[in-house]
């Protein structure tokens, strides 16, 4: 099975830590352990698999000891990579780890490329491609929800679904091809056009259902860019500080306080919200301020969500509405701030002025209405279908590569249906179905190229 050379890398992050791990994978791993590691109690025969041994790592060239460490061997195929793996659990000093790694390298082992351990796990059949990709999602997860999604994918939830869809395509393809080749033989069932159409539609529906989860999946994984906009002095910076629970931005009673964009990530009920505080929007002669406003408009373009803050106590929202008209295609929430000093009439005027829009009245000063605002941000960010997801009932895709493959698979299914409706030879339907099988196979890695693998695994860190 194993056609690979032996690789090694430090598996823990650079810097000081309680422990640091140097990992080796490949046929020479055990041999290297025997050369550079001296166990305190020598085992009577070879090192046992999946056991920790305490001892000394030393440099065989001059016999100097490098560290006291724990060593474990995980013999193939019961290891992460499916090859013999040796791990040295050293003290977590940068220099210690560097010296241990150098000593391993000097035994004729190669330094691993980024993600190479996980790549080998894939190539040796320990995980499929979607599962391997979930490893990096798990490492990078910033919230509990994205961590849960990564875990489900790592356990093979998405792969199972893809395989199920692919099997359905194959199940349709087989009788169609048999009909082409052996249509004269008696025991070949010939599917009717109706049957084929129904099954094509059903499969295509399944693919589209998966595709429809992508936007949401992307937001759960990567978060959402959210810009705070509004006229000067309405309380934008105060709101940022409150959501962040930190005095991050300068707040003063002077309009035009904020000039530079201040960017921070806040966790809103599990969604990473990249929040940007900006310069208040108004006509101004001040050069610095007008540059700030230009920055704001530029950043608006790359934001998916807008928190538009208005001063609710002002009772007059004409200018706000003028600015709002320029904002299109964004998830927008109107935040009426300073409710503490607003009259009843002003609050009514606010609700009338922004009729039909998503809005929340709050007071940053008194911390009023802020929980409602958090909930509204959450609902807007995730869209309407989040309940099903919270119940684990739905499979979510969040990876662009998966999305593209699914789109291509679906395109083939649609083409197959068109071919059928045009009454063309079923040969052409078979071609499209084969295309769909290929595209679906790309997701789990049943079909893959070196190029795809390089692109995926180069995103990993060295040592993973
Ligand atoms: N009464 C009251 N005052 C508030 C509230 N929120 C903010 N303020 C005050 O409003 C003033 C402006 O607040 P900022 O947060 O600096 O407003 P901003 O929108 O960032 O202003 P610029 O950066 O100048 O555009 C400060 O004096 C705040 O203390 C609120 O809920 N109620
Ligand atoms: Mg400000």
Short mmCIF file of C-alpha atoms and ligand atoms in Angstrom, two decimals:
data_model
loop_
_atom_site.label_atom_id
_atom_site.label_comp_id
_atom_site.label_asym_id
_atom_site.label_seq_id
_atom_site.Cartn_x
_atom_site.Cartn_y
_atom_site.Cartn_z
CA UNK A 1 0.00 0.00 0.00
CA UNK A 2 2.63 2.45 1.09
CA UNK A 3 4.55 3.93 -1.81
CA UNK A 4 5.72 6.99 0.11
CA UNK A 5 8.91 8.16 1.71
CA UNK A 6 9.06 8.95 5.42
CA UNK A 7 8.14 12.48 6.48
CA UNK A 8 8.36 14.46 9.68
CA UNK A 9 7.31 17.81 11.11
CA UNK A 10 6.60 19.62 14.33
CA UNK A 11 2.88 19.10 14.92
CA UNK A 12 2.34 21.79 17.55
CA UNK A 13 2.39 25.57 16.94
CA UNK A 14 5.60 27.56 17.02
CA UNK A 15 6.32 29.20 20.37
CA UNK A 16 6.61 28.10 23.97
CA UNK A 17 4.24 25.50 25.35
CA UNK A 18 3.97 22.80 27.99
CA UNK A 19 4.66 20.16 25.40
CA UNK A 20 5.56 20.16 21.72
CA UNK A 21 5.18 17.22 19.40
CA UNK A 22 7.43 16.04 16.60
CA UNK A 23 5.67 13.60 14.34
CA UNK A 24 7.10 11.10 11.87
CA UNK A 25 5.11 9.04 9.37
CA UNK A 26 6.30 6.32 7.02
CA UNK A 27 8.16 3.04 6.87
CA UNK A 28 11.31 4.37 8.56
CA UNK A 29 9.49 5.85 11.54
CA UNK A 30 10.12 2.96 13.91
CA UNK A 31 13.72 2.63 12.81
CA UNK A 32 14.31 6.30 13.64
CA UNK A 33 12.75 5.87 17.06
CA UNK A 34 15.20 3.05 17.70
CA UNK A 35 18.15 5.23 16.66
CA UNK A 36 17.43 8.47 18.50
CA UNK A 37 15.29 7.44 21.48
CA UNK A 38 16.50 5.58 24.55
CA UNK A 39 13.65 4.38 26.77
CA UNK A 40 14.19 4.47 30.53
CA UNK A 41 13.07 0.81 30.70
CA UNK A 42 14.11 -1.04 27.61
CA UNK A 43 11.31 -3.27 26.30
CA UNK A 44 12.24 -6.94 25.91
CA UNK A 45 11.48 -6.84 22.20
CA UNK A 46 10.28 -4.12 19.82
CA UNK A 47 8.26 -1.11 20.99
CA UNK A 48 4.58 -1.97 21.31
CA UNK A 49 2.08 -0.04 19.24
CA UNK A 50 -0.06 2.60 20.93
CA UNK A 51 1.97 2.72 24.15
CA UNK A 52 3.80 5.62 25.69
CA UNK A 53 7.46 5.17 26.54
CA UNK A 54 9.39 7.57 28.72
CA UNK A 55 13.03 8.16 27.88
CA UNK A 56 15.68 10.36 26.32
CA UNK A 57 15.99 11.73 22.82
CA UNK A 58 19.62 12.05 21.88
CA UNK A 59 21.77 12.98 18.94
CA UNK A 60 23.38 9.75 17.71
CA UNK A 61 26.23 11.70 16.07
CA UNK A 62 27.76 12.82 19.39
CA UNK A 63 25.55 11.04 21.92
CA UNK A 64 24.36 14.30 23.54
CA UNK A 65 20.90 14.21 25.01
CA UNK A 66 18.35 16.67 23.62
CA UNK A 67 15.30 16.19 25.83
CA UNK A 68 13.46 13.86 28.16
CA UNK A 69 10.35 12.93 26.32
CA UNK A 70 7.49 10.52 25.80
CA UNK A 71 7.53 8.46 22.64
CA UNK A 72 4.70 6.51 21.08
CA UNK A 73 4.52 4.34 17.99
CA UNK A 74 1.23 3.84 16.18
CA UNK A 75 1.75 0.99 13.78
CA UNK A 76 0.00 0.86 10.45
CA UNK A 77 -2.78 0.73 9.56
CA UNK A 78 -4.06 1.92 12.96
CA UNK A 79 -2.74 5.46 12.77
CA UNK A 80 -3.90 8.84 11.50
CA UNK A 81 -2.01 8.51 8.21
CA UNK A 82 -2.47 4.76 7.85
CA UNK A 83 1.34 4.41 7.97
CA UNK A 84 3.69 3.78 10.89
CA UNK A 85 3.60 6.96 12.94
CA UNK A 86 6.01 7.95 15.71
CA UNK A 87 5.39 10.92 17.96
CA UNK A 88 7.85 12.47 20.37
CA UNK A 89 6.15 14.48 23.09
CA UNK A 90 8.93 16.86 24.03
CA UNK A 91 9.13 19.94 26.22
CA UNK A 92 7.49 22.74 24.28
CA UNK A 93 10.50 24.97 23.67
CA UNK A 94 11.18 26.31 20.21
CA UNK A 95 14.86 25.36 20.25
CA UNK A 96 14.28 21.92 21.77
CA UNK A 97 11.79 21.07 19.05
CA UNK A 98 14.01 22.45 16.34
CA UNK A 99 16.96 20.32 17.50
CA UNK A 100 14.84 17.17 17.78
CA UNK A 101 13.40 17.80 14.31
CA UNK A 102 16.89 18.38 12.85
CA UNK A 103 18.08 15.13 14.39
CA UNK A 104 15.18 13.26 12.83
CA UNK A 105 15.82 14.93 9.47
CA UNK A 106 19.46 13.92 9.60
CA UNK A 107 18.37 10.27 9.57
CA UNK A 108 17.34 10.73 5.93
CA UNK A 109 13.73 11.74 6.48
CA UNK A 110 12.02 14.53 4.55
CA UNK A 111 10.26 17.55 6.06
CA UNK A 112 6.51 17.22 5.50
CA UNK A 113 4.68 19.68 3.28
CA UNK A 114 1.66 21.54 4.65
CA UNK A 115 -1.19 19.08 5.18
CA UNK A 116 0.87 16.12 4.05
CA UNK A 117 -0.07 13.91 7.02
CA UNK A 118 -3.77 14.45 6.26
CA UNK A 119 -3.13 13.98 2.54
CA UNK A 120 -1.61 10.60 3.30
CA UNK A 121 -4.58 9.73 5.50
CA UNK A 122 -6.70 10.37 2.40
CA UNK A 123 -4.42 8.55 -0.04
CA UNK A 124 -4.25 5.55 2.30
CA UNK A 125 -8.04 5.43 2.53
CA UNK A 126 -8.32 6.45 6.20
CA UNK A 127 -10.67 9.33 5.35
CA UNK A 128 -12.30 10.60 2.18
CA UNK A 129 -11.63 14.05 0.77
CA UNK A 130 -14.60 15.80 2.36
CA UNK A 131 -13.60 14.35 5.73
CA UNK A 132 -10.01 15.47 5.26
CA UNK A 133 -11.21 18.99 4.45
CA UNK A 134 -13.26 18.99 7.64
CA UNK A 135 -10.05 18.57 9.63
CA UNK A 136 -8.92 22.04 8.64
CA UNK A 137 -12.41 23.46 9.24
CA UNK A 138 -12.29 22.00 12.73
CA UNK A 139 -8.88 23.49 13.44
CA UNK A 140 -10.05 26.88 12.22
CA UNK A 141 -13.52 26.85 13.78
CA UNK A 142 -14.23 30.05 15.67
CA UNK A 143 -17.65 29.25 17.12
CA UNK A 144 -19.43 26.22 18.53
CA UNK A 145 -21.73 25.97 15.52
CA UNK A 146 -18.92 25.96 12.97
CA UNK A 147 -17.10 23.42 15.12
CA UNK A 148 -20.17 21.18 15.14
CA UNK A 149 -20.52 21.44 11.36
CA UNK A 150 -16.87 20.51 10.92
CA UNK A 151 -17.28 17.56 13.28
CA UNK A 152 -20.30 16.23 11.40
CA UNK A 153 -18.43 16.48 8.12
CA UNK A 154 -15.37 14.83 9.62
CA UNK A 155 -17.53 11.93 10.78
CA UNK A 156 -18.70 11.48 7.19
CA UNK A 157 -22.21 12.95 7.30
CA UNK A 158 -21.77 14.89 4.05
CA UNK A 159 -19.90 12.04 2.36
CA UNK A 160 -22.75 9.64 3.11
CA UNK A 161 -25.26 12.00 1.58
CA UNK A 162 -23.14 12.51 -1.54
CA UNK A 163 -22.61 8.77 -1.91
CA UNK A 164 -26.34 8.23 -1.57
CA UNK A 165 -27.06 10.72 -4.38
CA UNK A 166 -24.31 9.24 -6.52
CA UNK A 167 -25.71 5.73 -6.01
CA UNK A 168 -29.11 6.97 -7.16
CA UNK A 169 -27.53 8.30 -10.37
CA UNK A 170 -25.72 5.00 -10.96
CA UNK A 171 -28.93 3.09 -10.32
CA UNK A 172 -30.54 5.06 -13.10
CA UNK A 173 -27.54 4.85 -15.38
CA UNK A 174 -27.26 1.05 -15.26
CA UNK A 175 -30.65 0.18 -16.83
CA UNK A 176 -30.27 2.99 -19.37
CA UNK A 177 -26.92 1.61 -20.51
CA UNK A 178 -28.20 -1.96 -20.45
CA UNK A 179 -31.07 -0.81 -22.64
CA UNK A 180 -28.56 0.59 -25.13
CA UNK A 181 -26.37 -2.49 -25.28
CA UNK A 182 -28.76 -5.38 -24.80
CA UNK A 183 -32.16 -4.02 -25.74
CA UNK A 184 -32.99 -7.23 -27.60
CA UNK A 185 -32.55 -9.46 -24.61
CA UNK A 186 -35.61 -10.40 -22.68
CA UNK A 187 -34.53 -9.84 -19.10
CA UNK A 188 -33.47 -6.20 -19.64
CA UNK A 189 -36.01 -3.79 -18.17
CA UNK A 190 -36.51 -0.77 -20.34
CA UNK A 191 -37.39 2.32 -18.33
CA UNK A 192 -40.18 4.52 -19.62
CA UNK A 193 -39.53 8.21 -20.29
CA UNK A 194 -41.80 9.01 -17.38
CA UNK A 195 -39.83 6.86 -14.98
CA UNK A 196 -36.55 8.39 -16.09
CA UNK A 197 -37.88 11.91 -15.80
CA UNK A 198 -39.23 11.31 -12.33
CA UNK A 199 -35.93 9.91 -11.10
CA UNK A 200 -33.91 12.70 -12.73
CA UNK A 201 -36.12 15.28 -11.02
CA UNK A 202 -35.83 13.57 -7.69
CA UNK A 203 -32.03 13.43 -7.81
CA UNK A 204 -31.78 16.98 -9.03
CA UNK A 205 -34.03 18.05 -6.15
CA UNK A 206 -31.69 16.44 -3.64
CA UNK A 207 -28.68 18.23 -5.15
CA UNK A 208 -30.49 21.57 -5.16
CA UNK A 209 -31.47 21.10 -1.54
CA UNK A 210 -27.82 20.70 -0.61
CA UNK A 211 -26.85 23.69 -2.75
CA UNK A 212 -29.43 25.87 -1.03
CA UNK A 213 -27.59 25.46 2.28
CA UNK A 214 -24.34 26.92 0.97
CA UNK A 215 -24.88 30.62 1.72
CA UNK A 216 -25.78 29.80 5.25
CA UNK A 217 -22.99 27.28 5.63
CA UNK A 218 -20.48 29.85 4.47
CA UNK A 219 -21.73 32.36 7.03
CA UNK A 220 -21.56 29.80 9.82
CA UNK A 221 -18.02 28.88 8.88
CA UNK A 222 -16.49 32.17 7.83
CA UNK A 223 -18.77 34.64 9.53
CA UNK A 224 -20.38 37.69 8.02
CA UNK A 225 -19.09 41.19 7.32
CA UNK A 226 -21.31 43.68 9.09
CA UNK A 227 -20.85 47.42 8.78
CA UNK A 228 -22.29 49.95 11.24
CA UNK A 229 -23.55 52.96 9.31
CA UNK A 230 -25.37 56.14 10.25
CA UNK A 231 -25.12 59.87 10.64
CA UNK A 232 -22.58 61.36 13.07
CA UNK A 233 -23.17 61.11 16.81
CA UNK A 234 -26.01 58.57 16.68
CA UNK A 235 -24.07 56.08 18.82
CA UNK A 236 -22.34 53.79 16.31
CA UNK A 237 -19.10 53.52 18.26
CA UNK A 238 -21.04 53.11 21.50
CA UNK A 239 -22.88 50.17 19.92
CA UNK A 240 -19.65 48.53 18.76
CA UNK A 241 -18.23 48.81 22.26
CA UNK A 242 -21.36 47.35 23.79
CA UNK A 243 -21.51 44.34 21.43
CA UNK A 244 -17.80 43.81 21.96
CA UNK A 245 -18.09 44.28 25.73
CA UNK A 246 -14.98 46.41 25.55
CA UNK A 247 -14.16 50.13 25.25
CA UNK A 248 -12.62 49.71 21.84
CA UNK A 249 -13.72 52.82 19.91
CA UNK A 250 -13.58 56.42 21.08
CA UNK A 251 -16.96 57.78 22.05
CA UNK A 252 -17.57 61.52 22.48
CA UNK A 253 -20.48 63.91 22.22
CA UNK A 254 -18.70 65.60 19.32
CA UNK A 255 -20.12 64.61 15.91
CA UNK A 256 -17.42 63.30 13.59
CA UNK A 257 -15.40 61.46 16.25
CA UNK A 258 -14.71 58.27 14.31
CA UNK A 259 -12.57 58.58 11.17
CA UNK A 260 -10.68 55.32 10.71
CA UNK A 261 -12.61 52.08 10.34
CA UNK A 262 -12.47 49.96 13.46
CA UNK A 263 -12.91 46.27 12.89
CA UNK A 264 -13.54 43.57 15.50
CA UNK A 265 -15.06 40.11 15.52
CA UNK A 266 -17.95 39.47 17.90
CA UNK A 267 -19.65 36.16 18.48
CA UNK A 268 -23.39 36.60 18.04
CA UNK A 269 -25.00 33.39 19.31
CA UNK A 270 -22.42 31.31 17.47
CA UNK A 271 -22.04 33.40 14.33
CA UNK A 272 -18.75 35.21 13.88
CA UNK A 273 -19.75 38.77 13.05
CA UNK A 274 -16.95 40.92 11.64
CA UNK A 275 -18.18 44.25 12.87
CA UNK A 276 -16.93 47.54 11.43
CA UNK A 277 -17.44 50.91 13.07
CA UNK A 278 -17.25 53.77 10.60
CA UNK A 279 -17.20 57.53 10.24
CA UNK A 280 -20.66 59.11 10.50
CA UNK A 281 -22.12 60.01 7.11
CA UNK A 282 -22.68 63.71 6.37
CA UNK A 283 -21.58 66.51 4.05
CA UNK A 284 -18.38 67.86 5.53
CA UNK A 285 -15.58 70.34 4.81
CA UNK A 286 -13.17 68.49 7.09
CA UNK A 287 -10.63 66.70 4.92
CA UNK A 288 -9.85 63.88 7.35
CA UNK A 289 -13.51 63.24 7.99
CA UNK A 290 -14.41 63.14 4.30
CA UNK A 291 -11.63 60.61 3.67
CA UNK A 292 -13.17 58.55 6.49
CA UNK A 293 -16.53 58.73 4.74
CA UNK A 294 -14.96 57.54 1.48
CA UNK A 295 -13.46 54.56 3.34
CA UNK A 296 -16.88 53.82 4.75
CA UNK A 297 -18.55 53.70 1.34
CA UNK A 298 -15.84 51.44 0.02
CA UNK A 299 -16.19 49.00 2.88
CA UNK A 300 -19.94 48.98 2.45
CA UNK A 301 -19.44 47.23 -0.88
CA UNK A 302 -17.77 44.20 0.70
CA UNK A 303 -20.22 43.90 3.57
CA UNK A 304 -23.11 41.48 3.59
CA UNK A 305 -24.92 43.10 6.48
CA UNK A 306 -25.62 46.69 7.59
CA UNK A 307 -26.54 47.91 11.03
CA UNK A 308 -27.98 51.29 10.22
CA UNK A 309 -28.04 53.38 13.40
CA UNK A 310 -30.39 56.35 13.73
CA UNK A 311 -30.97 58.62 16.71
CA UNK A 312 -34.52 57.74 17.67
CA UNK A 313 -34.87 60.76 19.96
CA UNK A 314 -34.55 63.12 17.02
CA UNK A 315 -38.00 62.36 15.72
CA UNK A 316 -36.92 63.23 12.18
CA UNK A 317 -35.50 60.62 9.84
CA UNK A 318 -35.54 62.18 6.39
CA UNK A 319 -31.77 62.30 6.06
CA UNK A 320 -31.43 58.73 7.33
CA UNK A 321 -33.83 57.51 4.69
CA UNK A 322 -31.87 59.35 2.01
CA UNK A 323 -28.72 57.46 2.99
CA UNK A 324 -30.61 54.19 3.27
CA UNK A 325 -31.88 54.47 -0.29
CA UNK A 326 -28.30 54.08 -1.46
CA UNK A 327 -27.92 50.76 0.33
CA UNK A 328 -29.25 47.89 -1.71
CA UNK A 329 -28.72 44.12 -1.69
CA UNK A 330 -27.64 43.98 1.95
CA UNK A 331 -29.20 42.36 4.95
CA UNK A 332 -30.14 45.60 6.72
CA UNK A 333 -31.24 46.18 10.29
CA UNK A 334 -32.35 49.66 11.38
CA UNK A 335 -31.21 50.38 14.92
CA UNK A 336 -33.05 53.22 16.64
CA UNK A 337 -30.67 54.24 19.40
CA UNK A 338 -31.10 56.55 22.43
CA UNK A 339 -34.59 55.33 23.23
CA UNK A 340 -33.89 56.48 26.80
CA UNK A 341 -34.35 60.07 25.81
CA UNK A 342 -36.97 59.62 23.10
CA UNK A 343 -40.60 60.71 23.45
CA UNK A 344 -43.45 58.35 22.65
CA UNK A 345 -44.14 60.36 19.50
CA UNK A 346 -40.54 60.02 18.39
CA UNK A 347 -40.67 56.24 18.83
CA UNK A 348 -43.87 56.11 16.76
CA UNK A 349 -42.31 58.32 14.12
CA UNK A 350 -39.35 55.92 13.96
CA UNK A 351 -41.59 52.91 13.40
CA UNK A 352 -43.56 54.76 10.74
CA UNK A 353 -40.52 56.07 8.95
CA UNK A 354 -38.98 52.60 8.58
CA UNK A 355 -42.18 50.67 7.99
CA UNK A 356 -41.72 47.20 6.59
CA UNK A 357 -38.02 47.10 7.42
CA UNK A 358 -36.30 45.03 10.08
CA UNK A 359 -35.77 47.36 13.02
CA UNK A 360 -35.00 47.39 16.72
CA UNK A 361 -35.22 50.27 19.20
CA UNK A 362 -32.44 50.27 21.77
CA UNK A 363 -30.53 52.31 24.27
CA UNK A 364 -26.84 51.64 24.36
CA UNK A 365 -26.58 53.89 27.40
CA UNK A 366 -29.01 51.78 29.46
CA UNK A 367 -28.20 48.48 27.69
CA UNK A 368 -31.86 48.20 26.68
CA UNK A 369 -33.11 46.22 23.69
CA UNK A 370 -29.62 44.89 22.98
CA UNK A 371 -30.56 41.24 23.48
CA UNK A 372 -33.35 41.73 20.95
CA UNK A 373 -30.83 43.28 18.58
CA UNK A 374 -28.50 40.29 18.98
CA UNK A 375 -31.35 37.92 18.19
CA UNK A 376 -32.34 40.00 15.14
CA UNK A 377 -28.75 39.99 13.84
CA UNK A 378 -28.64 36.23 14.32
CA UNK A 379 -31.93 35.64 12.49
CA UNK A 380 -30.99 37.91 9.59
CA UNK A 381 -27.54 36.39 9.26
CA UNK A 382 -28.73 32.81 9.19
CA UNK A 383 -31.90 33.24 7.24
CA UNK A 384 -35.07 31.40 8.04
CA UNK A 385 -34.05 27.79 8.10
CA UNK A 386 -31.86 27.74 11.17
CA UNK A 387 -34.18 25.70 13.38
CA UNK A 388 -33.76 22.57 11.28
CA UNK A 389 -30.01 22.98 11.40
CA UNK A 390 -29.96 23.33 15.13
CA UNK A 391 -31.70 19.99 15.33
CA UNK A 392 -28.95 18.36 13.27
CA UNK A 393 -31.57 17.33 10.74
CA UNK A 394 -30.05 19.00 7.78
CA UNK A 395 -26.73 18.62 6.05
CA UNK A 396 -25.03 21.90 5.37
CA UNK A 397 -22.37 22.54 2.80
CA UNK A 398 -19.92 25.36 3.46
CA UNK A 399 -17.05 24.60 1.12
CA UNK A 400 -16.83 26.38 -2.26
CA UNK A 401 -15.26 23.34 -3.88
CA UNK A 402 -18.22 21.19 -2.88
CA UNK A 403 -20.62 23.85 -4.12
CA UNK A 404 -19.00 24.00 -7.56
CA UNK A 405 -19.01 20.21 -7.96
CA UNK A 406 -22.66 20.05 -6.92
CA UNK A 407 -23.57 22.81 -9.38
CA UNK A 408 -21.84 20.94 -12.18
CA UNK A 409 -23.53 17.69 -11.20
CA UNK A 410 -26.88 19.42 -11.21
CA UNK A 411 -26.19 21.01 -14.57
CA UNK A 412 -25.61 17.53 -15.99
CA UNK A 413 -28.88 16.31 -14.47
CA UNK A 414 -30.77 19.22 -16.02
CA UNK A 415 -29.16 18.54 -19.38
CA UNK A 416 -30.12 14.89 -19.11
CA UNK A 417 -33.72 15.93 -18.60
CA UNK A 418 -33.59 18.28 -21.60
CA UNK A 419 -32.16 15.48 -23.72
CA UNK A 420 -34.97 13.21 -22.62
CA UNK A 421 -37.62 15.79 -23.42
CA UNK A 422 -36.15 16.38 -26.86
CA UNK A 423 -36.54 12.67 -27.51
CA UNK A 424 -32.84 12.23 -28.36
CA UNK A 425 -31.07 8.89 -28.05
CA UNK A 426 -30.65 7.69 -24.50
CA UNK A 427 -26.97 7.47 -25.18
CA UNK A 428 -26.84 11.21 -24.54
CA UNK A 429 -28.63 10.84 -21.24
CA UNK A 430 -26.04 8.28 -20.20
CA UNK A 431 -23.26 10.74 -21.02
CA UNK A 432 -24.78 13.36 -18.72
CA UNK A 433 -25.34 10.88 -15.93
CA UNK A 434 -21.72 9.78 -16.10
CA UNK A 435 -20.71 13.42 -15.88
CA UNK A 436 -22.85 13.82 -12.75
CA UNK A 437 -21.26 10.73 -11.18
CA UNK A 438 -17.80 12.19 -11.84
CA UNK A 439 -18.66 15.56 -10.34
CA UNK A 440 -20.19 14.03 -7.25
CA UNK A 441 -17.17 11.77 -6.94
CA UNK A 442 -14.91 14.81 -6.80
CA UNK A 443 -16.43 15.84 -3.48
CA UNK A 444 -15.47 12.69 -1.63
CA UNK A 445 -12.33 12.21 -3.69
CA UNK A 446 -13.49 9.07 -5.52
CA UNK A 447 -12.36 11.05 -8.56
CA UNK A 448 -9.41 13.36 -8.06
CA UNK A 449 -6.35 14.92 -9.63
CA UNK A 450 -3.01 15.91 -8.17
CA UNK A 451 -3.96 19.51 -8.81
CA UNK A 452 -7.11 19.32 -6.69
CA UNK A 453 -5.20 17.62 -3.88
CA UNK A 454 -2.46 20.24 -3.93
CA UNK A 455 -4.99 23.02 -3.74
CA UNK A 456 -6.75 21.46 -0.79
CA UNK A 457 -3.83 20.37 1.33
CA UNK A 458 -1.66 23.43 0.79
CA UNK A 459 -4.17 25.33 2.96
CA UNK A 460 -3.22 23.19 5.93
CA UNK A 461 -0.46 23.94 8.41
CA UNK A 462 2.77 21.97 8.41
CA UNK A 463 2.51 19.04 10.78
CA UNK A 464 -1.19 18.38 10.18
N1 LIG B 1 -28.72 59.24 25.78
C1 LIG B 1 -27.99 58.40 25.10
N2 LIG B 1 -26.79 58.78 24.62
C2 LIG B 1 -26.05 57.89 23.92
C3 LIG B 1 -26.52 56.57 23.67
N3 LIG B 1 -25.60 55.95 22.92
C4 LIG B 1 -24.59 56.81 22.71
N4 LIG B 1 -24.86 58.00 23.32
C5 LIG B 1 -24.03 59.22 23.32
O1 LIG B 1 -24.00 59.75 22.01
C6 LIG B 1 -22.75 60.41 21.78
C7 LIG B 1 -22.14 59.90 20.48
O2 LIG B 1 -21.80 58.56 20.63
P1 LIG B 1 -20.79 57.82 19.64
O3 LIG B 1 -20.86 56.37 19.96
O4 LIG B 1 -19.47 58.48 19.67
O5 LIG B 1 -21.51 58.12 18.27
P2 LIG B 1 -20.98 57.82 16.79
O6 LIG B 1 -22.18 57.50 15.98
O7 LIG B 1 -19.91 56.83 16.82
O8 LIG B 1 -20.43 59.22 16.34
P3 LIG B 1 -19.36 59.58 15.21
O9 LIG B 1 -18.19 58.68 15.38
O10 LIG B 1 -19.05 60.99 15.47
O11 LIG B 1 -20.04 59.41 13.89
C8 LIG B 1 -21.89 60.14 23.01
O12 LIG B 1 -21.94 61.24 23.85
C9 LIG B 1 -22.59 58.94 23.64
O13 LIG B 1 -22.38 58.88 25.03
C10 LIG B 1 -27.80 56.19 24.20
O14 LIG B 1 -28.30 55.09 24.06
N5 LIG B 1 -28.48 57.14 24.89
MG1 LIG B 2 -18.01 56.91 16.22
#
